[in-house]
Coordinates of C-alpha atoms and ligand atoms in Angstrom, one line a residue:
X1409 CA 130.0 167.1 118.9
X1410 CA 132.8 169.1 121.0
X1411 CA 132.3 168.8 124.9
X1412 CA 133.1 171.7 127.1
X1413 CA 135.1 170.6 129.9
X1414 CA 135.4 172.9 132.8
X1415 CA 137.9 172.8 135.7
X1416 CA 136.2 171.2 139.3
X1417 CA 137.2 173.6 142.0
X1418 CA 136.2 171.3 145.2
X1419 CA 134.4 169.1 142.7
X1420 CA 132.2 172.0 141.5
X1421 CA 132.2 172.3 137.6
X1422 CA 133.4 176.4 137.5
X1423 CA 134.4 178.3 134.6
X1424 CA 137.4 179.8 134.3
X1425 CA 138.2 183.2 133.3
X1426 CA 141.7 181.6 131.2
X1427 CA 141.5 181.0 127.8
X1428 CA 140.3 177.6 126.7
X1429 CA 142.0 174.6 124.4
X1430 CA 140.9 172.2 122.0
X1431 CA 141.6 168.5 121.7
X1432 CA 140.9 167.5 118.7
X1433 CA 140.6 163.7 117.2
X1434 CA 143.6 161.8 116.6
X1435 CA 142.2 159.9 113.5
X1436 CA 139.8 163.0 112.2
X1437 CA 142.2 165.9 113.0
X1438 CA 139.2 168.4 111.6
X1439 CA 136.7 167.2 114.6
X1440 CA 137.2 169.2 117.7
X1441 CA 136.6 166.4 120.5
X1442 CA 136.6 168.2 123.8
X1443 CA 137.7 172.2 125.1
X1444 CA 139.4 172.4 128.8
X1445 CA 140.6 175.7 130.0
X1446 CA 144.6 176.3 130.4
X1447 CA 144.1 176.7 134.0
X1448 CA 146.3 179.8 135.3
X1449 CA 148.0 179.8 138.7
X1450 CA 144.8 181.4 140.8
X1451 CA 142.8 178.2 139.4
X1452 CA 145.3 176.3 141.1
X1453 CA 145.5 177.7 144.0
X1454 CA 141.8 177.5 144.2
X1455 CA 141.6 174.0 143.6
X1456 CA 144.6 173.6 146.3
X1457 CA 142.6 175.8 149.0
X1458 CA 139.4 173.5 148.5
X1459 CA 141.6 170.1 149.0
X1460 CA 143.9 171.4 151.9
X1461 CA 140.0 173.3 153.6
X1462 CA 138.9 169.6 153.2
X1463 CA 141.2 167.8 154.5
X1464 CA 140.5 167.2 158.0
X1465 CA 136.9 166.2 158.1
X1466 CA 137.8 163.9 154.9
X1467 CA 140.8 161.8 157.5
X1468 CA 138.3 161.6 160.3
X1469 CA 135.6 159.9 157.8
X1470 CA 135.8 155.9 158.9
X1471 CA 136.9 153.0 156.6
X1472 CA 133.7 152.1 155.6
X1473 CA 132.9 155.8 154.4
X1474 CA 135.5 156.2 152.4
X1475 CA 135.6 152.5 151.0
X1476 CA 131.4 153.1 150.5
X1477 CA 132.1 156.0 148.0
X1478 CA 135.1 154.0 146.0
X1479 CA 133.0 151.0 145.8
X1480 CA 129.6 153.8 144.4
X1481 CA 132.0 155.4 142.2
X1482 CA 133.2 151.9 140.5
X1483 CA 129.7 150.9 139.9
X1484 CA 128.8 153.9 138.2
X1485 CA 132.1 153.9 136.0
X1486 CA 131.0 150.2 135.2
X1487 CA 127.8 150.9 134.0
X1488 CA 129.4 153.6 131.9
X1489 CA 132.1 151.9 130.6
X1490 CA 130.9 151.5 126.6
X1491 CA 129.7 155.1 126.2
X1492 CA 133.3 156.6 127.9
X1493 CA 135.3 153.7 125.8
X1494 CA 133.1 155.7 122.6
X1495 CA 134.5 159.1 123.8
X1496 CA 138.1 158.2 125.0
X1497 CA 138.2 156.5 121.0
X1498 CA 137.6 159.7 119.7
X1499 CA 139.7 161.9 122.3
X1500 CA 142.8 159.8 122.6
X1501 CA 142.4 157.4 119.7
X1502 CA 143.1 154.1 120.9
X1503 CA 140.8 150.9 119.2
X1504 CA 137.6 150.5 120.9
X1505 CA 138.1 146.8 122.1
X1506 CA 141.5 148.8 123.9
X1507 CA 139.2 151.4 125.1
X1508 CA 136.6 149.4 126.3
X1509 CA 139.5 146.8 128.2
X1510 CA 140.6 149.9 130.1
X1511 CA 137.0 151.6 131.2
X1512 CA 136.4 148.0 132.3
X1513 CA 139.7 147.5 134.2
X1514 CA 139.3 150.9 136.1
X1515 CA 136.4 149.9 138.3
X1516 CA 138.0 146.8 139.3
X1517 CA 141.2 148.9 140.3
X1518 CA 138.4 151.5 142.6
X1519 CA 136.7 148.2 143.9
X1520 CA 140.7 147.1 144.8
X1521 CA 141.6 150.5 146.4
X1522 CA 138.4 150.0 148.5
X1523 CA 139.2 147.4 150.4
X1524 CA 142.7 148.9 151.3
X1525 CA 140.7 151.7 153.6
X1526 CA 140.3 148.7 155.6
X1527 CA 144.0 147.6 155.6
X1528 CA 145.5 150.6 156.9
X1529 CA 147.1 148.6 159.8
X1530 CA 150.1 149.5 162.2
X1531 CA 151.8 147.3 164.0
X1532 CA 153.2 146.8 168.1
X1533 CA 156.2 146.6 169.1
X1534 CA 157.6 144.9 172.1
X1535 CA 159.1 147.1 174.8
X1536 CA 161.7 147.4 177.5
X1537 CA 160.9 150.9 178.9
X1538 CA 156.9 150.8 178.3
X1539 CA 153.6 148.8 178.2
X1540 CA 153.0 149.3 174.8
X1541 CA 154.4 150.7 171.5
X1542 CA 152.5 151.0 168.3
X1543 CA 152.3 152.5 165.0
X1544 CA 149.6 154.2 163.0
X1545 CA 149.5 155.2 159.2
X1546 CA 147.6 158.5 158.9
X1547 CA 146.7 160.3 155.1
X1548 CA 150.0 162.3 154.1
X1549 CA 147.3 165.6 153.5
X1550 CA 146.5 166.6 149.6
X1551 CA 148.1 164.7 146.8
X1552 CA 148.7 165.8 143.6
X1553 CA 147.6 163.6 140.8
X1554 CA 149.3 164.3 137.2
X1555 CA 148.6 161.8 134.8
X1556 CA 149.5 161.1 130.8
X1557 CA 147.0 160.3 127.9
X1558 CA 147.9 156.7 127.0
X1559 CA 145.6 155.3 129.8
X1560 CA 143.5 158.4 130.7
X1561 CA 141.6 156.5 133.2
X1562 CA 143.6 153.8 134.6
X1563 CA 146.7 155.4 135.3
X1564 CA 144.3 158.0 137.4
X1565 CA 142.2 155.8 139.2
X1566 CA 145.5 154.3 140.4
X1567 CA 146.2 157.1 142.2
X1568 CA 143.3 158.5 142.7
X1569 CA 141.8 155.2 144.4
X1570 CA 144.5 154.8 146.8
X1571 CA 144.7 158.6 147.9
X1572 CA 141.4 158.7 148.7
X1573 CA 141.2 155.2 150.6
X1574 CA 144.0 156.6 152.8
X1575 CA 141.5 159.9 153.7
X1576 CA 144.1 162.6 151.5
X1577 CA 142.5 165.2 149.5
X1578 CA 143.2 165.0 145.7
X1579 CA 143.9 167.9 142.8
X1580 CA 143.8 165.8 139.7
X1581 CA 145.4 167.0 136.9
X1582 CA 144.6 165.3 133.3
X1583 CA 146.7 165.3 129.9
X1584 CA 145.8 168.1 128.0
X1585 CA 145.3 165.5 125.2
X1586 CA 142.7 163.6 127.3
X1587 CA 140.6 166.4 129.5
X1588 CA 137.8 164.5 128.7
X1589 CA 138.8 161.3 129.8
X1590 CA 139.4 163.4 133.1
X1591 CA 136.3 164.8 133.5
X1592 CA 134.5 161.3 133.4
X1593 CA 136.4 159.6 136.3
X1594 CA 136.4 162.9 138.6
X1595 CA 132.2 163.1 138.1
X1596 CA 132.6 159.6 139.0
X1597 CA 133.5 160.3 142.3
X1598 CA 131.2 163.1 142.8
X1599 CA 128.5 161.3 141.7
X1600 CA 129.5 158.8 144.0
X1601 CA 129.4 161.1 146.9
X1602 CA 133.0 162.0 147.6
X1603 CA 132.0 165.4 149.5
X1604 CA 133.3 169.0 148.3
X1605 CA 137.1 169.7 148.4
X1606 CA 137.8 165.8 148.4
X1607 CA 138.6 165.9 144.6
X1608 CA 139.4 169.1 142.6
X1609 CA 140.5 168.9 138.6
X1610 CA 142.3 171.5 136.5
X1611 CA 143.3 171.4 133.2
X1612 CA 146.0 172.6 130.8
X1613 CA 149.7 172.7 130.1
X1614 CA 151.3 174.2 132.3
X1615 CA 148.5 173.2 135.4
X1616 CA 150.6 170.6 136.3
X1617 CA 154.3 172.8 137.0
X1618 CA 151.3 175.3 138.9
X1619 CA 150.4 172.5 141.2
X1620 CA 153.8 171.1 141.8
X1621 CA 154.7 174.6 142.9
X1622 CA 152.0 175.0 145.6
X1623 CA 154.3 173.8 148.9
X1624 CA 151.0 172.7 150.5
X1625 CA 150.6 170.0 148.0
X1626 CA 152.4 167.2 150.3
X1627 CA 152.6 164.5 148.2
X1628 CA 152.9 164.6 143.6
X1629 CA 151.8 161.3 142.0
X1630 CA 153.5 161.6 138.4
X1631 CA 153.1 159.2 135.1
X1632 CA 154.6 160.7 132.6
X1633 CA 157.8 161.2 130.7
X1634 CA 161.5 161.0 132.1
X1635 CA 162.4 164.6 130.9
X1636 CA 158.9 166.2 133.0
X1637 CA 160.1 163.4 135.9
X1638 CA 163.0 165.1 136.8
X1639 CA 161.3 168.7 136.6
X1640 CA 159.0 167.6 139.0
X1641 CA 161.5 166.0 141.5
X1642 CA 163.6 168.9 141.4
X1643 CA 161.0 171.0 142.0
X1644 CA 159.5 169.1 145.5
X1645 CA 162.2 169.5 147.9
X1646 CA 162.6 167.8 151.6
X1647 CA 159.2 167.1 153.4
X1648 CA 156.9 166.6 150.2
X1649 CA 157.0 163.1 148.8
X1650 CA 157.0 162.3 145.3
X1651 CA 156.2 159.2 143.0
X1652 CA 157.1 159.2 139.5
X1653 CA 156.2 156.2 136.9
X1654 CA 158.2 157.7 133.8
X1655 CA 159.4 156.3 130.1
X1656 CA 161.2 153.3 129.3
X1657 CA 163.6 151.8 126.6
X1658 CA 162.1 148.1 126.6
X1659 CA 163.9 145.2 125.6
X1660 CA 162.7 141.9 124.1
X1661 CA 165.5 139.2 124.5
X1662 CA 165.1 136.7 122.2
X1663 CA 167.5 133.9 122.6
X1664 CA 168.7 131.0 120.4
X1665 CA 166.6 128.2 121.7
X1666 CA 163.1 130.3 121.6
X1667 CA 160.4 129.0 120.1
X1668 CA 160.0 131.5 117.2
X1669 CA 156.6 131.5 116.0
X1670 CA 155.5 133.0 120.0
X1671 CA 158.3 134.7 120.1
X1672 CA 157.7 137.0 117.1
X1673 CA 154.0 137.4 118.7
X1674 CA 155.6 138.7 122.0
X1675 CA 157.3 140.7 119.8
X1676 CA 154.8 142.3 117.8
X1677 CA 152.7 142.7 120.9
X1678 CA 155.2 144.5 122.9
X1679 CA 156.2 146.6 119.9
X1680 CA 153.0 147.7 118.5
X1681 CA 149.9 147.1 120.8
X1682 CA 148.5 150.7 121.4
X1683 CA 150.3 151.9 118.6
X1684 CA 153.1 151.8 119.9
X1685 CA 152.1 154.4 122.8
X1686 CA 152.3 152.0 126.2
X1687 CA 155.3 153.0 128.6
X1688 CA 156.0 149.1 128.7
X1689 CA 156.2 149.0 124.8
X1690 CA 159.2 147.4 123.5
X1691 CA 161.5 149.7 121.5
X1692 CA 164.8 146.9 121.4
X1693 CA 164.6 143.8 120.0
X1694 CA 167.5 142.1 121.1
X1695 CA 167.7 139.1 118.9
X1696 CA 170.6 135.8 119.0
X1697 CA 172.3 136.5 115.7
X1698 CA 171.9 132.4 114.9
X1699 CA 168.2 133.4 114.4
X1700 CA 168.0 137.0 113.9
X1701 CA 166.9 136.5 109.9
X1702 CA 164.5 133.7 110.8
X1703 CA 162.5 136.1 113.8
X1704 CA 162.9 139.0 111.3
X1705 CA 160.7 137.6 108.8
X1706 CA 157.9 136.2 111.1
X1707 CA 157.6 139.7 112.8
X1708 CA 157.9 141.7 109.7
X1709 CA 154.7 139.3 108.5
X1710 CA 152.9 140.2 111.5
X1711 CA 153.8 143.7 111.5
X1712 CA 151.6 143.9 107.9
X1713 CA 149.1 142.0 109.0
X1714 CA 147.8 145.5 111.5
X1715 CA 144.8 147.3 110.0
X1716 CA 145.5 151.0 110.5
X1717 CA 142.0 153.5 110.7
X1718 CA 140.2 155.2 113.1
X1719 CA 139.4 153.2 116.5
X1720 CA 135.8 153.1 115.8
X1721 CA 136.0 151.8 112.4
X1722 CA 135.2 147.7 112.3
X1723 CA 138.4 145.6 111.5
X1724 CA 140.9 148.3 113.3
X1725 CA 143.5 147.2 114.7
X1726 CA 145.9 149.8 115.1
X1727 CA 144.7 153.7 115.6
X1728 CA 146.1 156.8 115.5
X1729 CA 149.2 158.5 117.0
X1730 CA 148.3 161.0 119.7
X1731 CA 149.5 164.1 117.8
X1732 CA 151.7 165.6 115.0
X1733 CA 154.4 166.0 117.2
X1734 CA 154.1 162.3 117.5
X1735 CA 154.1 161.7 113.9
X1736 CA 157.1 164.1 113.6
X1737 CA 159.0 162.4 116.3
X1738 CA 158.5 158.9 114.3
X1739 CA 160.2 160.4 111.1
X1740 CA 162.9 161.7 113.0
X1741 CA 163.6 158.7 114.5
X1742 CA 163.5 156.6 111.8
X1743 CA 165.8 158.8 109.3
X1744 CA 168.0 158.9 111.9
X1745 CA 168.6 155.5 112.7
X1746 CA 168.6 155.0 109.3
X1747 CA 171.4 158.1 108.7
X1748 CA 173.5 156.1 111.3
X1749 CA 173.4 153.0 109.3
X1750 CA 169.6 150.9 110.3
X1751 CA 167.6 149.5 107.1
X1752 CA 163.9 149.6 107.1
X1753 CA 162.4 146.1 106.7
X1754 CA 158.6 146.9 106.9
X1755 CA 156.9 150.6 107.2
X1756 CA 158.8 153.5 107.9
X1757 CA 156.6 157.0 106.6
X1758 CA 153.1 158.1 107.3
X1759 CA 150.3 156.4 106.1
X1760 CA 148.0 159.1 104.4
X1761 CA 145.7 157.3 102.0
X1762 CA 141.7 157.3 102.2
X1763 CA 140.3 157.1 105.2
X1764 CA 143.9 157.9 106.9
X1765 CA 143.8 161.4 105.0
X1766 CA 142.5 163.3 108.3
X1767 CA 144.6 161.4 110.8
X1768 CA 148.0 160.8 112.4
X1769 CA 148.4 157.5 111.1
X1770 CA 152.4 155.6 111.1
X1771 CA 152.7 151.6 110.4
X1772 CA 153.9 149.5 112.6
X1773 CA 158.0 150.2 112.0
X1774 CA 160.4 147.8 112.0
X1775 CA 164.1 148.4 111.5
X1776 CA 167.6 146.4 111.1
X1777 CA 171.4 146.8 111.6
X1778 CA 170.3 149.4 114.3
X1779 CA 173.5 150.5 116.0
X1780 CA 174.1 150.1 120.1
X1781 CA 174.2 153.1 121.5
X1782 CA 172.8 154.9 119.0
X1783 CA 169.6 157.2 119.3
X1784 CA 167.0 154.6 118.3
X1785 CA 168.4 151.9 120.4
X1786 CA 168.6 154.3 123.5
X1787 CA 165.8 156.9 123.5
X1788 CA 162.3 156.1 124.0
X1789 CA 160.5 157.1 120.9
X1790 CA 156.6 155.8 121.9
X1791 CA 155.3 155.0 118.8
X1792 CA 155.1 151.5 116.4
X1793 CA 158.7 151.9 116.0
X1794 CA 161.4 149.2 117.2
X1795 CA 165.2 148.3 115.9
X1796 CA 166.6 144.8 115.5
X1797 CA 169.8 144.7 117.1
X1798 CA 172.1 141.1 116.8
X1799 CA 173.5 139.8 120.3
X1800 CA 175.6 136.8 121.2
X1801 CA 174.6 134.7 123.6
X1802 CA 173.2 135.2 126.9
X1803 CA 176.0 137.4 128.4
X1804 CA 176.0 140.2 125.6
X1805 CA 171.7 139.9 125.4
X1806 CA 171.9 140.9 129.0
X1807 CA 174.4 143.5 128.4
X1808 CA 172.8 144.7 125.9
X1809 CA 169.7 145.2 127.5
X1810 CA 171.1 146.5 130.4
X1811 CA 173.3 149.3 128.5
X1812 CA 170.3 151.9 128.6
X1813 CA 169.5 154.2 131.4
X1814 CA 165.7 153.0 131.7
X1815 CA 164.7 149.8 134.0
X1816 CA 161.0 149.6 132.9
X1817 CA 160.1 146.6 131.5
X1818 CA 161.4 143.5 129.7
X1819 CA 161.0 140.1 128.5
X1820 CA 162.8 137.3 127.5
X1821 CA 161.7 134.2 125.0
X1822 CA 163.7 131.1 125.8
X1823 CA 162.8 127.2 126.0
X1824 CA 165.5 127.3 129.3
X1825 CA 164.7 128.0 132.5
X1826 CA 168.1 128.4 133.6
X1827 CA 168.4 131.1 130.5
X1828 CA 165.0 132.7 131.8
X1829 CA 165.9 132.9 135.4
X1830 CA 169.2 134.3 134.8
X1831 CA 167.8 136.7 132.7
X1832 CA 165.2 137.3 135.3
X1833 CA 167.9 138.2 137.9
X1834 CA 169.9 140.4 135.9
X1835 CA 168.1 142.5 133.7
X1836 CA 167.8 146.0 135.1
X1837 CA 164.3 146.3 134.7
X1838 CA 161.0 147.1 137.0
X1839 CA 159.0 144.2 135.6
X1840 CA 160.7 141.0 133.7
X1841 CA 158.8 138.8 131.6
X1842 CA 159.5 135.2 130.4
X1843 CA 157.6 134.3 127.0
X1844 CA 154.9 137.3 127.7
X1845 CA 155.3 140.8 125.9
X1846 CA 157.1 143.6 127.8
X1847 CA 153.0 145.1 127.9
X1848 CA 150.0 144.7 130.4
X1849 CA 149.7 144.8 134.0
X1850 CA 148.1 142.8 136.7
X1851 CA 145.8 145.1 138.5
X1852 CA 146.6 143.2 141.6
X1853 CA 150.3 143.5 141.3
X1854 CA 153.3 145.9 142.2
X1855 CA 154.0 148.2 138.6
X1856 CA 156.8 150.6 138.0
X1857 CA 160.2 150.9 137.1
X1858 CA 164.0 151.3 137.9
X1859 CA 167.0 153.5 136.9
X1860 CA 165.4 156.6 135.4
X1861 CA 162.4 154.8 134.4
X1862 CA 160.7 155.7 138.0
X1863 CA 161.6 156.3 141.7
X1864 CA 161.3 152.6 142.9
X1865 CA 160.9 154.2 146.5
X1866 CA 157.1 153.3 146.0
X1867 CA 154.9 151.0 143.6
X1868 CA 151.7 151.2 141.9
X1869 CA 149.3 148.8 141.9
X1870 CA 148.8 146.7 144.5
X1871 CA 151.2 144.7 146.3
X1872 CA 152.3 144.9 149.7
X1873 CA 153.4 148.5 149.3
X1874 CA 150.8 150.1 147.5
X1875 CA 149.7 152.4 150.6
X1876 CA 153.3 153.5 151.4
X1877 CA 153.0 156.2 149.2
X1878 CA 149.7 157.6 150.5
X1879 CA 150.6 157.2 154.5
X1880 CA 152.8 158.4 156.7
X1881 CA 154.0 156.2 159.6
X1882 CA 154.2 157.1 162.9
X1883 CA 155.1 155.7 166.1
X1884 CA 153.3 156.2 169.8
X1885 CA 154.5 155.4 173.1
X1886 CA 151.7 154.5 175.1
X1887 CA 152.8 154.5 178.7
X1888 CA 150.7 153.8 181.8
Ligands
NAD2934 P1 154.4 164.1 129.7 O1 155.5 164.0 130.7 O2 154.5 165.1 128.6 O3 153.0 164.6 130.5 C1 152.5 163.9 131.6 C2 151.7 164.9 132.4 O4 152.6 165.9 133.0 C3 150.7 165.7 131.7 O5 149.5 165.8 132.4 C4 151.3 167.0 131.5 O6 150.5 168.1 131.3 C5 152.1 167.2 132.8 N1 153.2 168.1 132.9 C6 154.0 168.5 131.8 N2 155.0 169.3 132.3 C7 154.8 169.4 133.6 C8 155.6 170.0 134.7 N3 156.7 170.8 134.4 N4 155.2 169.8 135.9 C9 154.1 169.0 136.2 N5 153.4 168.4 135.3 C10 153.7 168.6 134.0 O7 154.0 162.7 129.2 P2 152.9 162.2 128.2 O8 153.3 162.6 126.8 O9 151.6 162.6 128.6 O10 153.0 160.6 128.3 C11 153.9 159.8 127.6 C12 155.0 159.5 128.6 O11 154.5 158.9 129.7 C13 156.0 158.5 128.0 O12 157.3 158.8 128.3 C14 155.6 157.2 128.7 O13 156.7 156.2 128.7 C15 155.2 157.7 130.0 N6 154.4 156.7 130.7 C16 154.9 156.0 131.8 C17 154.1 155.1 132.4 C18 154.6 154.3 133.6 O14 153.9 153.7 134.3 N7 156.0 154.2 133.8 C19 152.8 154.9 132.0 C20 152.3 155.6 130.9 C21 153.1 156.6 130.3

């Protein structure tokens, strides 16, 4: 059965007089999942007018307020959290154990965020010229929220949790592949209490260029791709703020003295949990050439072992690409790595047979002799493919890895802490990881990335800067 999403102008569910689109399943392309209308540039504005109207009484609400309604609105996505992993299986295609890990893990990040309306702490200062100098953090005024599909409602609650705690407004603006998903955690907070104007959603395509475009939108909280990163920080000039979480080009280091059975699991991991479709997801494997053959055959073994289908099918292991563009963008990618000399040691084409018939299905993709610098071992491609590529030593692995212009996330496998602390110090990357895949996060602390992976100015997650983004500092002079 199809849902019919609507825009939330001031939380309000409203219809919209712009036509509507469909998402449909990932792994049943004929079942129409959810319709969201491709808000036009008045919805926009009228979600924009209800956050910036509600702004001030929203700052002058006290901690406890505001930390009340986060704490309501994780309980009530926490009793939820089966029935929405059901639906975001269906809308975005993920496995359900994978669906039901993140509707579980998003309450936990609202119970986090609500804690840090009590932590909005200045400092003093001492002073020559006056009794007393202080600062204050006050809400920067309405945030934009734009958000990809991969973790419909983690990445939002992210941003979404902190804004609020920090008394700005929030327009929320889903993936069009997951309006759904979008829909649950804003009623969330409505339910919850959050009064009207606090949170407004609209949907579509281009919603999300509308929004960016609206000067009194002070502050644009982006995840998404590198190529719609730098639209959007082009677009916000001097006295907006913007936060952008974009792609990556991971790399696995593997290094001579690894232990390989765990290290071809961190590989396979990084590579291939989600499908392939996690920002963090490793697309280089940068192997010692002393045991490239030896890793090869353990990961190509594990590779077979995923069962493709449907996420809500028992035994699933992998799911579904998000689209047909995604599919497409896997074939391109691997007959061009392949055209500029890579081999194909496991997968490599759509799967299509029985139960895959309906769906956007691709094997986990594993690919040798993949040439540095070359598309595959450069671009992100965001999907179960990744390329061998033979290093020597330490010295060219970190090279190697650092020879991309993306600094998300990395690991390393090594018996040597020397080797692993180096490695930690070097690599140009967000997030390093020693014997762990280059996927996951720790809800408690700092995400994000370097080089044109992110802006770095601000982190996710929590960690001592987590607020940064949603505050603005300022300084008083109190004199007698
Ligand atoms: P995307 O950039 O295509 O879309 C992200 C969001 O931006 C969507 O809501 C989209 O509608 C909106 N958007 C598109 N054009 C816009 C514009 N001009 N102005 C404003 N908004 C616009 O990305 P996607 O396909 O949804 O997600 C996959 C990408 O996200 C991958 O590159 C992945 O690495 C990245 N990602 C990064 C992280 C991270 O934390 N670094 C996490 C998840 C995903």
């Amino acid at each position: 059965m199809s849902v019919e999403v609507l825009n939330r102008i001031g939380g309000v569910p409203t219809k919209s007089s712009s036509p509507v689109f469909e998402r449909r399943n990932p792994a049943r392309w004929s079942e129409v999942v959810s319709t969201a209308p491709e808000s036009s540039v008045d919805d926009v504005r009228a979600a924009v007018d209800a956050a910036a109207d509600a702004l001030a009484k929203w700052r002058a609400t006290t901690p406890t307020q505001r930390a009340d309604i986060l704490t309501k609105a994780s309980r009530i996505l926490a009793a939820r959290a089966e029935e929405t992993a059901a639906e975001m299986v269906r809308e975005e295609g993920k496995p359900f154990a994978d669906a039901l890990n993140e509707a579980s893990r998003t309450p936990k990040n609202l119970e986090l965020y609500a804690g840090e309306a009590y932590r909005l702490t200045g400092a003093t200062f001492p002073s020559d010229d006056t009794p007393l100098v202080y600062s204050v953090l006050d809400p920067v005024g309405v945030v934009a929220v734009i958000t990809p599909w991969n973790f419909p409602l983690n990445m939002a609650s992210r941003k979404i949790g902190p804004a609020l705690a920090a008394g700005n407004t929030v327009v929320f603006k889903p993936s069009p592949m997951t309006p759904l998903m979008g829909e649950r955690l804003a009623s969330a907070f409505v339910e919850a209490g959050v009064p009207d104007g606090v949170i407004s959603v609209v949907h579509g395509f281009a919603a999300g260029a509308h929004l960016v475009a609206d000067d009194r939108v002070a502050a644009v909280t982006f995840t998404g791709s590198t190529a719609t990163g730098r639209k959007i920080h082009s677009a916000v000039g001097l006295g907006r703020r913007v936060q952008l979480e974009l792609g990556g080009k991971n790399p696995v280091v593997v290094l001579a003295d690894a232990d390989l059975d765990a290290a071809a699991q961190v590989v396979a991991r990084s590579s291939f949990s989600l499908t392939g479709q996690a920002c963090t997801g490793a697309g280089r494997i940068l192997v010692d050439a002393s045991i490239h053959d030896e890793l090869l055959a353990r990961v190509v073994k594990l590779a077979e072992n995923y069962v493709l289908g449907p996420g809500d099918a028992a035994g699933v292991t992998m799911g579904p690409l998000v689209d047909d563009n995604a599919l497409a963008a896997m074939d391109a990618a691997v007959s061009m790595a392949v055209g500029a000399g890579a081999k194909v040691a496991c997968g490599g084409s759509r799967r299509s047979e029985g139960a895959l018939a309906d769906g956007w299905f691709f094997p986990p993709t594993v690919l040798t002799d993949v040439v540095p610098g070359s598309a595959l071992s450069c671009n992100e491609v965001f999907g179960p493919v990744v390329g061998f590529e033979r290093v020597n030593g330490i010295d060219e692995a970190i090279a190697s890895a650092n020879n991309v212009e993306f600094g998300l996330s990395a690991a390393v496998c090594t018996r040597n802490l020397a080797a692993a602390q180096r490695c930690a110090a070097e690599i140009q990357a967000g997030m390093v990881r020693i014997n762990r895949p280059t996927v996951g996060a720790a809800f408690n602390a700092p995400f994000g990335g370097i080089k044109q992976s992110g802006t770095a100015t601000h982190k996710e997650q929590l960690g001592p800067t987590v607020m940064d983004f949603y505050t603005v500092m300022r300084t008083v002079w109190l004199g007698n």
